[in-house]
Short mmCIF file of C-alpha atoms in Angstrom, two decimals:
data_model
loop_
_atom_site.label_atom_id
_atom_site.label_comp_id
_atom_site.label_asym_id
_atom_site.label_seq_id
_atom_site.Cartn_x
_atom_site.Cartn_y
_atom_site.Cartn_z
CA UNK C 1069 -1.83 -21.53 -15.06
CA UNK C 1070 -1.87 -19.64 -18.14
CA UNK C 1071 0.74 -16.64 -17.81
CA UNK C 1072 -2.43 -14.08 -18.86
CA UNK C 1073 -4.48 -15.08 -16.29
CA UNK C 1074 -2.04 -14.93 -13.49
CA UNK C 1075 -0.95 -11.54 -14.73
CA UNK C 1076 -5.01 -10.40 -14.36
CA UNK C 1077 -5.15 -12.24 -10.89
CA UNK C 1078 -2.10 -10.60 -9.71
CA UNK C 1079 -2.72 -6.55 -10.66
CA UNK C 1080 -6.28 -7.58 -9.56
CA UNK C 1081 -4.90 -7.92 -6.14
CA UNK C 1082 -2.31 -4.93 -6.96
CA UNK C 1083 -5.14 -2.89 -7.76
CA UNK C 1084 -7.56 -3.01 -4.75
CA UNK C 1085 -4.29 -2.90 -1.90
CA UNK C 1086 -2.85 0.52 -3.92
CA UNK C 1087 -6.76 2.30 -3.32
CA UNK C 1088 -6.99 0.90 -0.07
CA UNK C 1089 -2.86 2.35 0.65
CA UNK C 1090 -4.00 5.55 -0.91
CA UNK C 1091 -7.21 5.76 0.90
CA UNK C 1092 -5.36 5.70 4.35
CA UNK C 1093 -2.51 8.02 3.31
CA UNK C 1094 -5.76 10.52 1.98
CA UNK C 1095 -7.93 9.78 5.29
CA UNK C 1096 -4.95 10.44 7.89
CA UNK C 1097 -3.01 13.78 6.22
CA UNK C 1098 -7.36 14.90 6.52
CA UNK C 1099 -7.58 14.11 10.11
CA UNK C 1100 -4.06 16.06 10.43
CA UNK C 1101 -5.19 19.42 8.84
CA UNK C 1102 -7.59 19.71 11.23
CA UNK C 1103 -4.68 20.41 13.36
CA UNK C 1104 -3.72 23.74 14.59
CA UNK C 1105 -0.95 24.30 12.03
CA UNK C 1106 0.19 27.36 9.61
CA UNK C 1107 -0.19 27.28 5.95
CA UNK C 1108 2.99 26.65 4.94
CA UNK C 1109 3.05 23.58 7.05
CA UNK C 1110 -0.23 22.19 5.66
CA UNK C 1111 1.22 22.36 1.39
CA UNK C 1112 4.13 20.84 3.13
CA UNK C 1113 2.15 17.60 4.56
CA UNK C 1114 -0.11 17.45 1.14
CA UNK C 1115 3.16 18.19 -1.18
CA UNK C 1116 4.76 14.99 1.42
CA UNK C 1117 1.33 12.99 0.35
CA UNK C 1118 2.19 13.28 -3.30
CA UNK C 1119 5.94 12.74 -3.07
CA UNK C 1120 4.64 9.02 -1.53
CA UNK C 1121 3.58 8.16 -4.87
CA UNK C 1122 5.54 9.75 -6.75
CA UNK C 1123 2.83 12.01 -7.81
CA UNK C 1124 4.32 15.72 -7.23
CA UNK C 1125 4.64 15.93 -11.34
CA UNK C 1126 1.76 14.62 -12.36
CA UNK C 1127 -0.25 16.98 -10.03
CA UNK C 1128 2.30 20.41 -10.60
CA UNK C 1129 1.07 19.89 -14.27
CA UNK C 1130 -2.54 19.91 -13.49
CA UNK C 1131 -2.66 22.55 -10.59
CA UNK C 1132 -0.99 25.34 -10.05
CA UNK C 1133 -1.20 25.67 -5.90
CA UNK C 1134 -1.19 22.43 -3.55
CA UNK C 1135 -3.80 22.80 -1.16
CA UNK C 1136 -6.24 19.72 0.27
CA UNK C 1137 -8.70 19.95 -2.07
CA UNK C 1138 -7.01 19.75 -4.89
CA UNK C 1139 -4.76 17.32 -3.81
CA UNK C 1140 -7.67 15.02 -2.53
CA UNK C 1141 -9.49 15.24 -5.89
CA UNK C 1142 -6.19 14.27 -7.97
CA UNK C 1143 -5.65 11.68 -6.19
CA UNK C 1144 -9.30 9.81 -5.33
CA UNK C 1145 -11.27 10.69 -8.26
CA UNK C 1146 -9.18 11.71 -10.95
CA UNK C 1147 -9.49 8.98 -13.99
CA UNK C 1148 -6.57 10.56 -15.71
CA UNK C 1149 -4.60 9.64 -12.53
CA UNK C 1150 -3.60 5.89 -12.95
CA UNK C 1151 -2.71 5.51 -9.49
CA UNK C 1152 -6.37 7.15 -7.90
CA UNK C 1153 -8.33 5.40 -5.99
CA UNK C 1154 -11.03 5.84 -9.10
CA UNK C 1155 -8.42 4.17 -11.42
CA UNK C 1156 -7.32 1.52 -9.20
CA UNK C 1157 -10.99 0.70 -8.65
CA UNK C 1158 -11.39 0.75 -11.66
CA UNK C 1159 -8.42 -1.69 -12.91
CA UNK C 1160 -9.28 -4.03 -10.05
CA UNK C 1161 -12.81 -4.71 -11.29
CA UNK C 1162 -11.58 -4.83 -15.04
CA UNK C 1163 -8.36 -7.36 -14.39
CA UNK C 1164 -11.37 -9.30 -12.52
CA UNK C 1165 -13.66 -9.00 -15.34
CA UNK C 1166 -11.11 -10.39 -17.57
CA UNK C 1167 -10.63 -13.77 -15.67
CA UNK C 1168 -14.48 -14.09 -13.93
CA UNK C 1169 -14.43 -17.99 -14.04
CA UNK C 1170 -11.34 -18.26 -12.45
CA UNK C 1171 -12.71 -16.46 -9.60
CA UNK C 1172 -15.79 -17.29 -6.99
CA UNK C 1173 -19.09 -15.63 -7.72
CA UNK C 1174 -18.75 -13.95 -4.17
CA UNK C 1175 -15.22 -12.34 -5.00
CA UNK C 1176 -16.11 -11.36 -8.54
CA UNK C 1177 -19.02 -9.88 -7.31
CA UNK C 1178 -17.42 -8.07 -4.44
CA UNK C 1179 -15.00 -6.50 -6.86
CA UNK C 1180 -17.74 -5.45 -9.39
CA UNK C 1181 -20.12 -3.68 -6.69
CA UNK C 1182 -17.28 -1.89 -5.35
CA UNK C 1183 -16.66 -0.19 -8.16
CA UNK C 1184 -20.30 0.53 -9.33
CA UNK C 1185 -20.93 1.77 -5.59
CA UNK C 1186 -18.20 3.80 -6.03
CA UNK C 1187 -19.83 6.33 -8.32
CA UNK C 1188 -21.94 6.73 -5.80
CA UNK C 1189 -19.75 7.92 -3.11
CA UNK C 1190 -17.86 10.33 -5.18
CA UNK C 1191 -20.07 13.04 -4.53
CA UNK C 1192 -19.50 12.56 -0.99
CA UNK C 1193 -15.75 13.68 -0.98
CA UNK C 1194 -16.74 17.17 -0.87
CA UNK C 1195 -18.02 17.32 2.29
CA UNK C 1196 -17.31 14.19 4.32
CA UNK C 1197 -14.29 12.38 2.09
CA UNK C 1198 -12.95 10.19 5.66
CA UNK C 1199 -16.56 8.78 5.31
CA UNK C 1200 -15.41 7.76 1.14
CA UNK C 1201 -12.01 6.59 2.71
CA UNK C 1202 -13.14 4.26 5.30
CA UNK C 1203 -15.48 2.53 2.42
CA UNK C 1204 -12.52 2.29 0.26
CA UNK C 1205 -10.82 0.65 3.42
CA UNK C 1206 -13.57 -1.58 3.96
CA UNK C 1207 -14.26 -3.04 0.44
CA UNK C 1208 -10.35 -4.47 0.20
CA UNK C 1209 -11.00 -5.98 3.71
CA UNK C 1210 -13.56 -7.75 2.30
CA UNK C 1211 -12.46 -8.76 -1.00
CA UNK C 1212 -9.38 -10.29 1.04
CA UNK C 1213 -11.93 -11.99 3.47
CA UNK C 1214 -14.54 -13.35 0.50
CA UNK C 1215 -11.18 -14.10 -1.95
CA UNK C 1216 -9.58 -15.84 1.22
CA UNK C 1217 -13.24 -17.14 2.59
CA UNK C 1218 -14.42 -18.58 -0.75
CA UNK C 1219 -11.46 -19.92 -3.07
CA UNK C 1220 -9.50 -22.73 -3.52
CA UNK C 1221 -6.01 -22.40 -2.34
CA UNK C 1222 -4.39 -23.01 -5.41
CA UNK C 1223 -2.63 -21.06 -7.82
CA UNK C 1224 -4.81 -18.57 -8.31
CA UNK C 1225 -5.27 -17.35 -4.73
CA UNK C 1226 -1.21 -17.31 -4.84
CA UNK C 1227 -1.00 -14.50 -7.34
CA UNK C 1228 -3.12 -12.79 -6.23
CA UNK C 1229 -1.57 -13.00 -2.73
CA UNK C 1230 1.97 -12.54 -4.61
CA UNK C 1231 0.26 -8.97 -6.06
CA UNK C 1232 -1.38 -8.15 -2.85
CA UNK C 1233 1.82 -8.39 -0.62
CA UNK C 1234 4.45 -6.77 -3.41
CA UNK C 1235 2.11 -3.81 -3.16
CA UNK C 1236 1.90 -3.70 0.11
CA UNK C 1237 5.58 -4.18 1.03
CA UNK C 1238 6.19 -1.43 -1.61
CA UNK C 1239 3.61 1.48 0.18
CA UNK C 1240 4.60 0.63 3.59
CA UNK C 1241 8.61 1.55 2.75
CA UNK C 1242 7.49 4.64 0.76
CA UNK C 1243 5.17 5.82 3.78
CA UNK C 1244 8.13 5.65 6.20
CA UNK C 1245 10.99 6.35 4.19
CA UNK C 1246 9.26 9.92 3.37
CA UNK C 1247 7.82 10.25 7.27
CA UNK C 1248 10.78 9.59 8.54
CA UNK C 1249 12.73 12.42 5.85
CA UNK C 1250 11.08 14.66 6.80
CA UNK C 1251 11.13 14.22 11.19
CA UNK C 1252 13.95 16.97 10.89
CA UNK C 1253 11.14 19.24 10.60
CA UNK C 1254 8.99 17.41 13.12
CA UNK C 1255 8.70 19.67 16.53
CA UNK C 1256 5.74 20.47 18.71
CA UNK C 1257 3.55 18.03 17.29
CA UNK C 1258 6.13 15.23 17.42
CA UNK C 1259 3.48 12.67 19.11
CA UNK C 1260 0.45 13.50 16.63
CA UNK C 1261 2.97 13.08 13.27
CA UNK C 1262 4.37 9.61 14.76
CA UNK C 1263 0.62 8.99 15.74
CA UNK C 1264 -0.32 9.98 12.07
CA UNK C 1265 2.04 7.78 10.54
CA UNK C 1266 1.22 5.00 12.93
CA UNK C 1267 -2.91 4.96 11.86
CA UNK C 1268 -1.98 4.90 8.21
CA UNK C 1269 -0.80 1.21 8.40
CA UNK C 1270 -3.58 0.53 11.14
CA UNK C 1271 -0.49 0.29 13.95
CA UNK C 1272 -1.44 3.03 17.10
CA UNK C 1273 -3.10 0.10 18.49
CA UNK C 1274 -0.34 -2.24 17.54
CA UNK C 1275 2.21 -0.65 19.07
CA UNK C 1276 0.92 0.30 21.88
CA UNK C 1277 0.23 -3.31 22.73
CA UNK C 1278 4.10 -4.33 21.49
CA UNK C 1279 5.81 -1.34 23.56
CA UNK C 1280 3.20 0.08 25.87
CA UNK C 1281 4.77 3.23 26.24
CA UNK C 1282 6.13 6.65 24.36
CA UNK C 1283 5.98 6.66 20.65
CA UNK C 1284 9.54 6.96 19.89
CA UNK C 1285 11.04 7.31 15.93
CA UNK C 1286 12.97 3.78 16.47
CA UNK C 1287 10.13 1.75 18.18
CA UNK C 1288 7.84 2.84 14.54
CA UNK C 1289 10.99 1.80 12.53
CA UNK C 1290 11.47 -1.19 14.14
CA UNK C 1291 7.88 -2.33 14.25
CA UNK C 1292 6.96 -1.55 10.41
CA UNK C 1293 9.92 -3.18 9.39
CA UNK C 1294 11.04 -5.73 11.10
CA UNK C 1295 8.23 -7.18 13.08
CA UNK C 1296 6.49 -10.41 12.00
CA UNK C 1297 3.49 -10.18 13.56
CA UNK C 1298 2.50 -6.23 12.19
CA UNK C 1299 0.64 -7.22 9.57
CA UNK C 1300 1.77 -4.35 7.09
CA UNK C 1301 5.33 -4.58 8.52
CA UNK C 1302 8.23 -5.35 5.53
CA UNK C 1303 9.14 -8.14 6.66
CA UNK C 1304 5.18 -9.84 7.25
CA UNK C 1305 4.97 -8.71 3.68
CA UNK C 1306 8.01 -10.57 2.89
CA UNK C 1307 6.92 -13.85 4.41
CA UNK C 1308 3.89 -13.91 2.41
CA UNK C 1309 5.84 -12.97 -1.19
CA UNK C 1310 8.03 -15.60 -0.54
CA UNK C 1311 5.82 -18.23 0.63
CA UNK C 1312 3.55 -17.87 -2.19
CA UNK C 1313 6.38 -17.37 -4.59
CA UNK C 1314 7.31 -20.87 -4.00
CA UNK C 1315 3.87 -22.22 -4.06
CA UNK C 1316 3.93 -21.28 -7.83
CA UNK C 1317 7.39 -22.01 -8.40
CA UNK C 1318 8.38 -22.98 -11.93
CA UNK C 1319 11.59 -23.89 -13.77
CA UNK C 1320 12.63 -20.50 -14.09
CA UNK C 1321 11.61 -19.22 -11.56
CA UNK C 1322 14.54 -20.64 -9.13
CA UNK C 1323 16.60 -17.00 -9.39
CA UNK C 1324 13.89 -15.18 -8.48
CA UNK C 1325 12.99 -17.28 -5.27
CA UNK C 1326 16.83 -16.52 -4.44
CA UNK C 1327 16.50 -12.96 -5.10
CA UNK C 1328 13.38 -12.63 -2.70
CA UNK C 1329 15.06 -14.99 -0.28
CA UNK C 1330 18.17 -12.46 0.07
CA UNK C 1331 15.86 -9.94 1.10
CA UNK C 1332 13.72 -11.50 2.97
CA UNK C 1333 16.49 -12.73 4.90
CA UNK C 1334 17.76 -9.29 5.28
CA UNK C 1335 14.72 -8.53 7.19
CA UNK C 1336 14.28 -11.64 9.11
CA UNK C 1337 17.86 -11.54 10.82
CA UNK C 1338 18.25 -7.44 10.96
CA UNK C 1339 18.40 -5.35 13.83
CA UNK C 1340 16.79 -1.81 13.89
CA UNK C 1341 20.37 -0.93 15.48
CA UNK C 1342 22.16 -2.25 11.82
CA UNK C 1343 19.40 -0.11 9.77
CA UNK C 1344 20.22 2.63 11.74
CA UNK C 1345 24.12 2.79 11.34
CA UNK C 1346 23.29 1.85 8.26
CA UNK C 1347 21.12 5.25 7.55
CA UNK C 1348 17.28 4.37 7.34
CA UNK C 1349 16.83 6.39 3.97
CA UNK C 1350 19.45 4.87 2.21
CA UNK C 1351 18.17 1.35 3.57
CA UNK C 1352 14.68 1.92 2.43
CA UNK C 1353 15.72 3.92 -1.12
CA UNK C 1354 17.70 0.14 -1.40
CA UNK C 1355 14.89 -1.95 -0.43
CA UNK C 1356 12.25 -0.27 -3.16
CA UNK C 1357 14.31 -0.48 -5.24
CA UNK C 1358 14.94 -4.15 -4.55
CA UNK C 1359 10.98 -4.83 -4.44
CA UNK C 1360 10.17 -3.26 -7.98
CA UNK C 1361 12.69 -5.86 -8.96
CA UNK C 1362 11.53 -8.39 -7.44
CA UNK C 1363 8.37 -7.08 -9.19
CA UNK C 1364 9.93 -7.15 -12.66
CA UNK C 1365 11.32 -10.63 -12.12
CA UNK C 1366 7.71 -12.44 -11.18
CA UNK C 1367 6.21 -10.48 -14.79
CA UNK C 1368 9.05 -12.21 -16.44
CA UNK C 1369 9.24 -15.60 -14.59
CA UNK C 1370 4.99 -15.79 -14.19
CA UNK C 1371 3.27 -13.38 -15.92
CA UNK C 1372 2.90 -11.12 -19.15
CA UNK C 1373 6.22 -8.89 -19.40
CA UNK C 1374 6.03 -5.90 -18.51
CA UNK C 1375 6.66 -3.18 -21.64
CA UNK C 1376 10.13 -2.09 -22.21
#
């Protein structure tokens, strides 16, 4: 596969996982405010929101207060954001554009309706914006379903899964590595911010299935990172990256299927007990770290470099 195309295939699938990861962070810190809380605690949560994605600079140079709806506005319809849900959107449908006859009709068509029903929704953020959120949700479940549903299993579907999973791996850390920061400050409300953080990867449900009882700070670690079966867990998203990787593996590509490997394998055979005498930040500072090279190594290996 041409290098080009694999590079639109894969921020394609980039793209539409980073709205859908900012559309949960949006839709659960807006179920929270409607919490009993005082207003120092509520900037805190949004100002948490924006250090996620590394967005507290961006937004202290627009607006000069944090407050929800300002911070929701930045970061769903703001076109001069490049990580908005708009802009992702946006990219998705253009990387998707750019390579339409490698795709099915169904998921180029999926991708190019989201985005022109999008403009419609916008207005709808004012007063209703969990309403916009659980669209966003639902248009990358199906463009996962009709791209999984519809296309051949070859190379194409690999990158994008590559893109897909790297993103994913990537939001999940962020989400827990700032979370769990910032439990020092956790109190009174312990069970609705573990509850919180729990419905932004779609795991409440999960765990209480896994542990079937209390929501304790270890159980969450241990389930969104080292459980197989969570679906957004670090280490499902790590069976997926390197699975695919080696479905598209090429002759230089050999380092970089060790490099995932190593932490892959750090994942597969660690213990929540290691992470934690380890220090959980420092672990998860490591492991982003590890994943945007990882990231940087595929654009070299696979795809158009990235610029210096």
């Amino acid at each position: 596969m041409l290098s080009r195309t694999a590079d639109h295939l894969f921020w394609m699938a980039r793209y539409t996982e980073r709205a859908e990861n900012t559309a949960r962070m949006l839709d659960v810190h807006v179920q929270a405010a409607m919490l009993p809380q005082s207003a120092q605690d509520a900037e805190r949560s949004w100002r948490a929101l924006l250090g996620i994605s590394e967005l507290q600079q961006a937004y202290d140079a627009r607006y000069s207060t944090v407050n929800a709806a300002d911070v929701i506005d930045f970061m769903a319809r703001d076109p001069n954001n490049p990580s908005s849900i708009a802009a992702c959107l946006k990219e998705a449908r253009e990387n998707a554009r750019a390579v339409r006859g490698t795709l099915t009709t169904e998921v180029w068509e999926t991708l190019n309706q989201t985005w022109l029903d999008w403009k419609k929704r916008v207005p709808l953020l004012e007063n209703d914006p969990s309403q916009v959120f659980e669209w966003v949700k639902y248009r990358s479940h199906l463009s996962r379903g009709v791209t999984l549903g519809t296309m051949l299993r070859d190379d194409a579907v690999h990158f994008i899964r590559l893109g897909t999973f790297l993103e994913r791996a990537d939001n999940t850390a962020r989400i827990l590595d700032v979370k769990f920061h910032r439990a020092d400050d956790v109190t009174q409300r312990d069970y609705y911010y573990w509850a919180a953080l729990l419905r932004s990867v779609s795991g409440f449900e999960i765990y209480r299935k896994v542990y079937r009882d209390v929501i304790t700070p270890e159980r969450i670690a241990e389930l969104l990172m080292l459980r197989a079966d969570m679906p957004r867990s670090l280490l499902a998203c790590m069976d997926e990256v390197v699975y695919n990787l080696a479905q598209v593996r090429n002759d230089a590509s050999g380092e970089t299927e060790r490099y995932a490997g190593r932490l892959h394998a750090q994942l597969r055979f660690g213990s929540i007990e290691d992470i934690q005498k380890a220090g959980l930040h420092g672990t998860l500072t490591t492991f982003l770290a590890n994943i945007y090279e990882l990231g940087n190594r595929i654009s070299r290996d696979f795809l158009v470099p990235l610029a210096a």
